[in-house]
CSV table of C-alpha atoms in Angstrom, one decimal:
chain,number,residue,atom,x,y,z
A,1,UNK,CA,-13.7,-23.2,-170.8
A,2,UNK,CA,-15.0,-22.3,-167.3
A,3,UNK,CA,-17.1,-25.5,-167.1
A,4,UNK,CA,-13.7,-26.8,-167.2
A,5,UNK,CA,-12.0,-24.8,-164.9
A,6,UNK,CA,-14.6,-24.6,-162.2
A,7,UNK,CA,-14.0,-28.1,-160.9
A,8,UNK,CA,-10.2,-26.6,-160.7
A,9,UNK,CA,-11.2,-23.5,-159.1
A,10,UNK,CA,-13.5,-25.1,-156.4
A,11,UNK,CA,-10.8,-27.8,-155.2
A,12,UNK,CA,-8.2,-25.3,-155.0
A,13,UNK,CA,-10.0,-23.0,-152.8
A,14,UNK,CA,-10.9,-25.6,-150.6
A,15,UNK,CA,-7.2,-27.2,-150.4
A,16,UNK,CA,-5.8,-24.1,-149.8
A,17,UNK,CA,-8.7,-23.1,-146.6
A,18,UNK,CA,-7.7,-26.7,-145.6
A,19,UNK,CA,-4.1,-25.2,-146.0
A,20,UNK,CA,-5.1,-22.1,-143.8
A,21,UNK,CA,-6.8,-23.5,-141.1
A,22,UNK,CA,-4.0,-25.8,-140.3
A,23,UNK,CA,-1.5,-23.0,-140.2
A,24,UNK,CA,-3.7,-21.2,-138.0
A,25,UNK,CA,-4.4,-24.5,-136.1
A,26,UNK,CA,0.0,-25.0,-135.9
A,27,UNK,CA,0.5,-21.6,-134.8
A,28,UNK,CA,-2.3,-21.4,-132.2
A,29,UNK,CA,-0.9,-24.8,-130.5
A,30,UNK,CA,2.8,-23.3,-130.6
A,31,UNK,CA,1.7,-20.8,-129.0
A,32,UNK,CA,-0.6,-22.5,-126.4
A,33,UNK,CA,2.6,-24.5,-125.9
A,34,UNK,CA,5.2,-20.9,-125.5
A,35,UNK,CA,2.4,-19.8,-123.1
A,36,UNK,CA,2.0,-22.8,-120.9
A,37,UNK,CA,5.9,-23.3,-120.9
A,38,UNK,CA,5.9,-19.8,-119.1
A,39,UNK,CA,3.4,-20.4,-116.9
A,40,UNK,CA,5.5,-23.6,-115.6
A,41,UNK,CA,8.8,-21.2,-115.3
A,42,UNK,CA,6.6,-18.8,-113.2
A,43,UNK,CA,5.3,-21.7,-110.8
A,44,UNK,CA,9.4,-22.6,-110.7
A,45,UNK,CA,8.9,-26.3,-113.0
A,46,UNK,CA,10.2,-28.3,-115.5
A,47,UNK,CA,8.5,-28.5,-119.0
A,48,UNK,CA,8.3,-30.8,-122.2
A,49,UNK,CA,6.4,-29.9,-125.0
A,50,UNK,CA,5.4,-33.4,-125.1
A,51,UNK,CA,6.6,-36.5,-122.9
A,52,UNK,CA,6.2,-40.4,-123.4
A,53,UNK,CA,3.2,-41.8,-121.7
A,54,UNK,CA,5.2,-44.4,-119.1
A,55,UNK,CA,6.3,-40.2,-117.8
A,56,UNK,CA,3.6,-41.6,-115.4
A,57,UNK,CA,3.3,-44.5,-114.1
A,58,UNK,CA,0.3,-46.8,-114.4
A,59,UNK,CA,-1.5,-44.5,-117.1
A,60,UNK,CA,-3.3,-47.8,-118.1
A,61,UNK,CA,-5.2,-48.5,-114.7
A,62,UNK,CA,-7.5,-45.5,-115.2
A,63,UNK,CA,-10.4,-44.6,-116.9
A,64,UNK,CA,-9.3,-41.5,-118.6
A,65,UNK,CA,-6.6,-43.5,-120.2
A,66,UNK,CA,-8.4,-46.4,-121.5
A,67,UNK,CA,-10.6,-44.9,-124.1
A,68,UNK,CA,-9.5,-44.1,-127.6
A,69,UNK,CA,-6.6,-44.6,-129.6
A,70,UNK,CA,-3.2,-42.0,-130.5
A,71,UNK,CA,-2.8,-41.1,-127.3
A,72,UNK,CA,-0.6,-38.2,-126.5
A,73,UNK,CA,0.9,-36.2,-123.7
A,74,UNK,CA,1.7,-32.7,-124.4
A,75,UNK,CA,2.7,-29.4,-122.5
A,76,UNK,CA,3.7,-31.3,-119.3
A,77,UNK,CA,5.0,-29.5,-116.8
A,78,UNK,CA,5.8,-31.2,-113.7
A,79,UNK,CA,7.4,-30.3,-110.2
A,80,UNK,CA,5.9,-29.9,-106.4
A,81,UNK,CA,2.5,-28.2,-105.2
A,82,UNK,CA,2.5,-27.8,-101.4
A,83,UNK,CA,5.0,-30.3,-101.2
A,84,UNK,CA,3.3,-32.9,-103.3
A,85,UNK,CA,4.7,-34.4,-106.0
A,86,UNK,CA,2.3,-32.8,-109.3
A,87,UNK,CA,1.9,-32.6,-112.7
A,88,UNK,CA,-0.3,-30.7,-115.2
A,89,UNK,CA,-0.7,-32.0,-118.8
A,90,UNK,CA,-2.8,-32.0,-122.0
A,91,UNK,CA,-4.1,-35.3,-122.9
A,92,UNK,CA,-4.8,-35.8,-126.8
A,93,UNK,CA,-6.5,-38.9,-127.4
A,94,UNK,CA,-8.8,-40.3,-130.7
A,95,UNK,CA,-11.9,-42.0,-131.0
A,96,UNK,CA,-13.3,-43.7,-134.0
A,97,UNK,CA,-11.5,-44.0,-137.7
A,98,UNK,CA,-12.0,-42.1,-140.6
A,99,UNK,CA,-15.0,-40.0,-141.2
A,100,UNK,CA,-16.0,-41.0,-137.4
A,101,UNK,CA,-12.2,-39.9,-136.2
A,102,UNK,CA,-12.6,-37.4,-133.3
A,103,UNK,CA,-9.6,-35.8,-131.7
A,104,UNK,CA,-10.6,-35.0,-128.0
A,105,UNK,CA,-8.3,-33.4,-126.3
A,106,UNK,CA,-8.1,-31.9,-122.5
A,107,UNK,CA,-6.1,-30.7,-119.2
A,108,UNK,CA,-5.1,-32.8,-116.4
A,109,UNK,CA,-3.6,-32.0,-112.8
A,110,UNK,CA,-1.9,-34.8,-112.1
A,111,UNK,CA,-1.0,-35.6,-107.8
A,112,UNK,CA,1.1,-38.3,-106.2
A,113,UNK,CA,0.9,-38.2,-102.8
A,114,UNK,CA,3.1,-39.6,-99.9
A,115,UNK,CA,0.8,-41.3,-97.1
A,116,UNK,CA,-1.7,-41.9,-99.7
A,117,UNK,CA,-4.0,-44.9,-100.5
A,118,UNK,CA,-7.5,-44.8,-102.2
A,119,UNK,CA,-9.3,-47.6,-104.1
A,120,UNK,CA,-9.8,-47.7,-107.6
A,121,UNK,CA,-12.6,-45.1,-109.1
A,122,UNK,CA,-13.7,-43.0,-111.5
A,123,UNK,CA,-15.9,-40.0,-110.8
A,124,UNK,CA,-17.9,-38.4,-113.7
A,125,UNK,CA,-20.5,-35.7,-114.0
A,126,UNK,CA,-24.3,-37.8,-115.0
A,127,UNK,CA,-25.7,-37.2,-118.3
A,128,UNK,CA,-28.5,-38.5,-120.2
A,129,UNK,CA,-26.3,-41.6,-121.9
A,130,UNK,CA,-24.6,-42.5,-118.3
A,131,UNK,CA,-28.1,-42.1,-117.0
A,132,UNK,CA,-29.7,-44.9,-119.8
A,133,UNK,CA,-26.9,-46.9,-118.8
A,134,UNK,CA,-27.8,-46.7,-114.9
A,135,UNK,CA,-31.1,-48.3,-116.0
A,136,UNK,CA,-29.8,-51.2,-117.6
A,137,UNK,CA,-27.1,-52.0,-114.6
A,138,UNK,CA,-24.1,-49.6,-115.2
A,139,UNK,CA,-22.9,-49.4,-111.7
A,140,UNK,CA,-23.1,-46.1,-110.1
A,141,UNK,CA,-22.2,-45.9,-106.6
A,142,UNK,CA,-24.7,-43.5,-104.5
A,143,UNK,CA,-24.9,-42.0,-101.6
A,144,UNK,CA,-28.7,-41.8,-100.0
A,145,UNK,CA,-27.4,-38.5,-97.8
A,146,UNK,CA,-26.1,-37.0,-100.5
A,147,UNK,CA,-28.7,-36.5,-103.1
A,148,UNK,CA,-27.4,-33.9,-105.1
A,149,UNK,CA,-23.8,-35.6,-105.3
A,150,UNK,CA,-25.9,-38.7,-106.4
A,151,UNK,CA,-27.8,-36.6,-108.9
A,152,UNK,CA,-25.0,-35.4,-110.3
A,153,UNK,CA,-22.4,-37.9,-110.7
A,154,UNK,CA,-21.6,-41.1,-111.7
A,155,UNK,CA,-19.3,-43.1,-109.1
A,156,UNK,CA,-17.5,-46.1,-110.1
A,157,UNK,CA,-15.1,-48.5,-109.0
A,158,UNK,CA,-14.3,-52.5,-108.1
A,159,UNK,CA,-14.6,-52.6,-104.6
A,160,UNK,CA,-17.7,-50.5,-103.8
A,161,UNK,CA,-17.3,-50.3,-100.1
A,162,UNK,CA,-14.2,-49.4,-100.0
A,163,UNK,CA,-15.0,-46.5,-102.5
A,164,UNK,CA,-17.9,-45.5,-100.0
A,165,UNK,CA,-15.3,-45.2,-96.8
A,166,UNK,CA,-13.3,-43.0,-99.1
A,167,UNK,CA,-15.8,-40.7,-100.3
A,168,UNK,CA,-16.5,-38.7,-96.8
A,169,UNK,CA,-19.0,-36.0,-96.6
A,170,UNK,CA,-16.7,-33.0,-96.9
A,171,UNK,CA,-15.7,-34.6,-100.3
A,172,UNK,CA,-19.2,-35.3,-101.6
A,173,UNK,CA,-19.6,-31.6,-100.4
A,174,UNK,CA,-16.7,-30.5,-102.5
A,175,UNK,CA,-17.8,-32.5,-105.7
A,176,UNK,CA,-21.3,-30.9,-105.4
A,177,UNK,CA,-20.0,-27.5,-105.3
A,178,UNK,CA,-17.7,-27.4,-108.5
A,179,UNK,CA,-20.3,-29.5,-110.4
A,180,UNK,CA,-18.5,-30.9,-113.8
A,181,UNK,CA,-14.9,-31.5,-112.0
A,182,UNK,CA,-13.9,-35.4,-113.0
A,183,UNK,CA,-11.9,-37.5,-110.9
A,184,UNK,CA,-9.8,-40.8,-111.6
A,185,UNK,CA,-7.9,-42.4,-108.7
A,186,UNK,CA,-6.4,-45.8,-107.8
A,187,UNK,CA,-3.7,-46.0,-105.2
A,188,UNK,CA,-1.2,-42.7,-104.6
A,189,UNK,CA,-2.3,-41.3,-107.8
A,190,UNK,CA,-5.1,-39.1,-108.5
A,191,UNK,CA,-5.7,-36.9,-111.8
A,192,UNK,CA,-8.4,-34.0,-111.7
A,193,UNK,CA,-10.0,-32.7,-114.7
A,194,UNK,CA,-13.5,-31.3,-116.5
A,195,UNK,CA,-14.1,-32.9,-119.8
A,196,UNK,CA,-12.9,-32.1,-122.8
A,197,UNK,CA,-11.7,-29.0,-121.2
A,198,UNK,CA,-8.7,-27.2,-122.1
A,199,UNK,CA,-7.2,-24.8,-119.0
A,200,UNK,CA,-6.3,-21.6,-120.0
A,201,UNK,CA,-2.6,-20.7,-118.6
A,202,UNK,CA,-3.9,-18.5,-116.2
A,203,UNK,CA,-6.4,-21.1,-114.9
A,204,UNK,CA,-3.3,-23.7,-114.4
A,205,UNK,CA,-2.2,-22.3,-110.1
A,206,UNK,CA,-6.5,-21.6,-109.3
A,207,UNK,CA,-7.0,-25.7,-110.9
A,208,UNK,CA,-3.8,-27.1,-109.1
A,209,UNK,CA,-5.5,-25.3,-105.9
A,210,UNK,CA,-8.9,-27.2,-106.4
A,211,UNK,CA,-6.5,-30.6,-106.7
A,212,UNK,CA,-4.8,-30.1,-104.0
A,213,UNK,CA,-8.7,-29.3,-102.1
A,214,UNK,CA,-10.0,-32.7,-103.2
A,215,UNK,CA,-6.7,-34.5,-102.3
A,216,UNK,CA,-6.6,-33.5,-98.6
A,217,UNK,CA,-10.3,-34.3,-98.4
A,218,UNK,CA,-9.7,-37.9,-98.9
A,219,UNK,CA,-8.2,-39.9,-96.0
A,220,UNK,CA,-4.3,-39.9,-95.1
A,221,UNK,CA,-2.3,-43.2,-94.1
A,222,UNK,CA,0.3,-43.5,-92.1
């Protein structure tokens, strides 16, 4: 009898920790979600617990947004940082299928704004793949008075010397001192994130800060 019933026993615990940790998994996100929608009513902005993707525009032109598959914008919260127009999300996105599937998910600050024109790029911290890939021609825009921004980033973009106007010393200077921060850009658009990284609702004002930093490093058009 419990040769037969062990089988039983086994897949029933296991369904029901599945059972648990999704519960947990719900409650912790509702949560997360309750939290972030006060943080957004403290900094005196609107909130969605989740919003279509076109709720920016042009998603598709960077980097960030390319990759994966189920993409998803949740806990957006959206209004005005030192008069710029602003945004701070979580992006949920998927890569690979099946036993490979791997749910990534992270926080963006999202700024439009006015006066504002950049070229295309994507800015992301170096590691030891991005570095393999340098050596067989994966661009990566450096800068020979910069080492340490050179060392520690990869630079990317279509029209390289337009990228290099645009990245002026005090900027390379900011990248280098909060090694890990990410940057897409194109136009009057510019999202600012670390990898994979989920902010904590009391790190949402400190990261708009550092967005708003990197924006007014870059150069203004009138």
């Amino acid at each position: 009898m419990w040769v037969v019933l062990f089988p039983i026993v086994i897949l029933t615990t296991v369904f029901g920790l599945i059972a648990i940790v999704a519960v947990y998994s719900w409650q912790k996100e509702k949560e997360r979600t309750r939290q972030l929608q006060l943080t957004a009513s403290q900094l005196g902005w609107s909130f969605a617990a989740s919003a279509p993707l076109n709720m920016i525009a042009g998603l598709e032109r960077f980097a960030l947004f390319e990759q994966g598959h189920g993409k998803e914008i949740k806990n957006f919260m959206y209004g005005a940082a030192s008069g710029t127009k602003a945004a701070v999300f979580d992006y949920v996105y998927v890569i690979g299928y099946g036993k490979n599937r791997q749910t990534h998910r992270q926080s963006v600050v999202y700024l439009e704004p006015q006066n504002f024109s950049v070229p295309y790029f994507s800015l992301r911290p170096e590691n030891l793949l991005l570095k393999i890939f340098t050596a067989f021609g994966y661009q990566d825009i450096d800068f020979g008075q910069r080492p340490e921004f050179s060392r520690q980033y990869i630079l990317r973009g279509q029209d390289e010397q337009a990228i290099r106007r645009t990245f002026n010393d005090g900027l390379l200077s900011l990248y280098e001192a909060y090694a890990g921060t990410c940057t897409d850009g194109g136009g009057n658009q510019l999202f600012v994130f670390r990898g994979g990284y989920r902010l904590q609702p009391q790190e949402i004002q400190s990261y708009i800060g550092l967005g708003l930093t990197v924006m007014n490093l870059f150069p203004r058009y009138s």
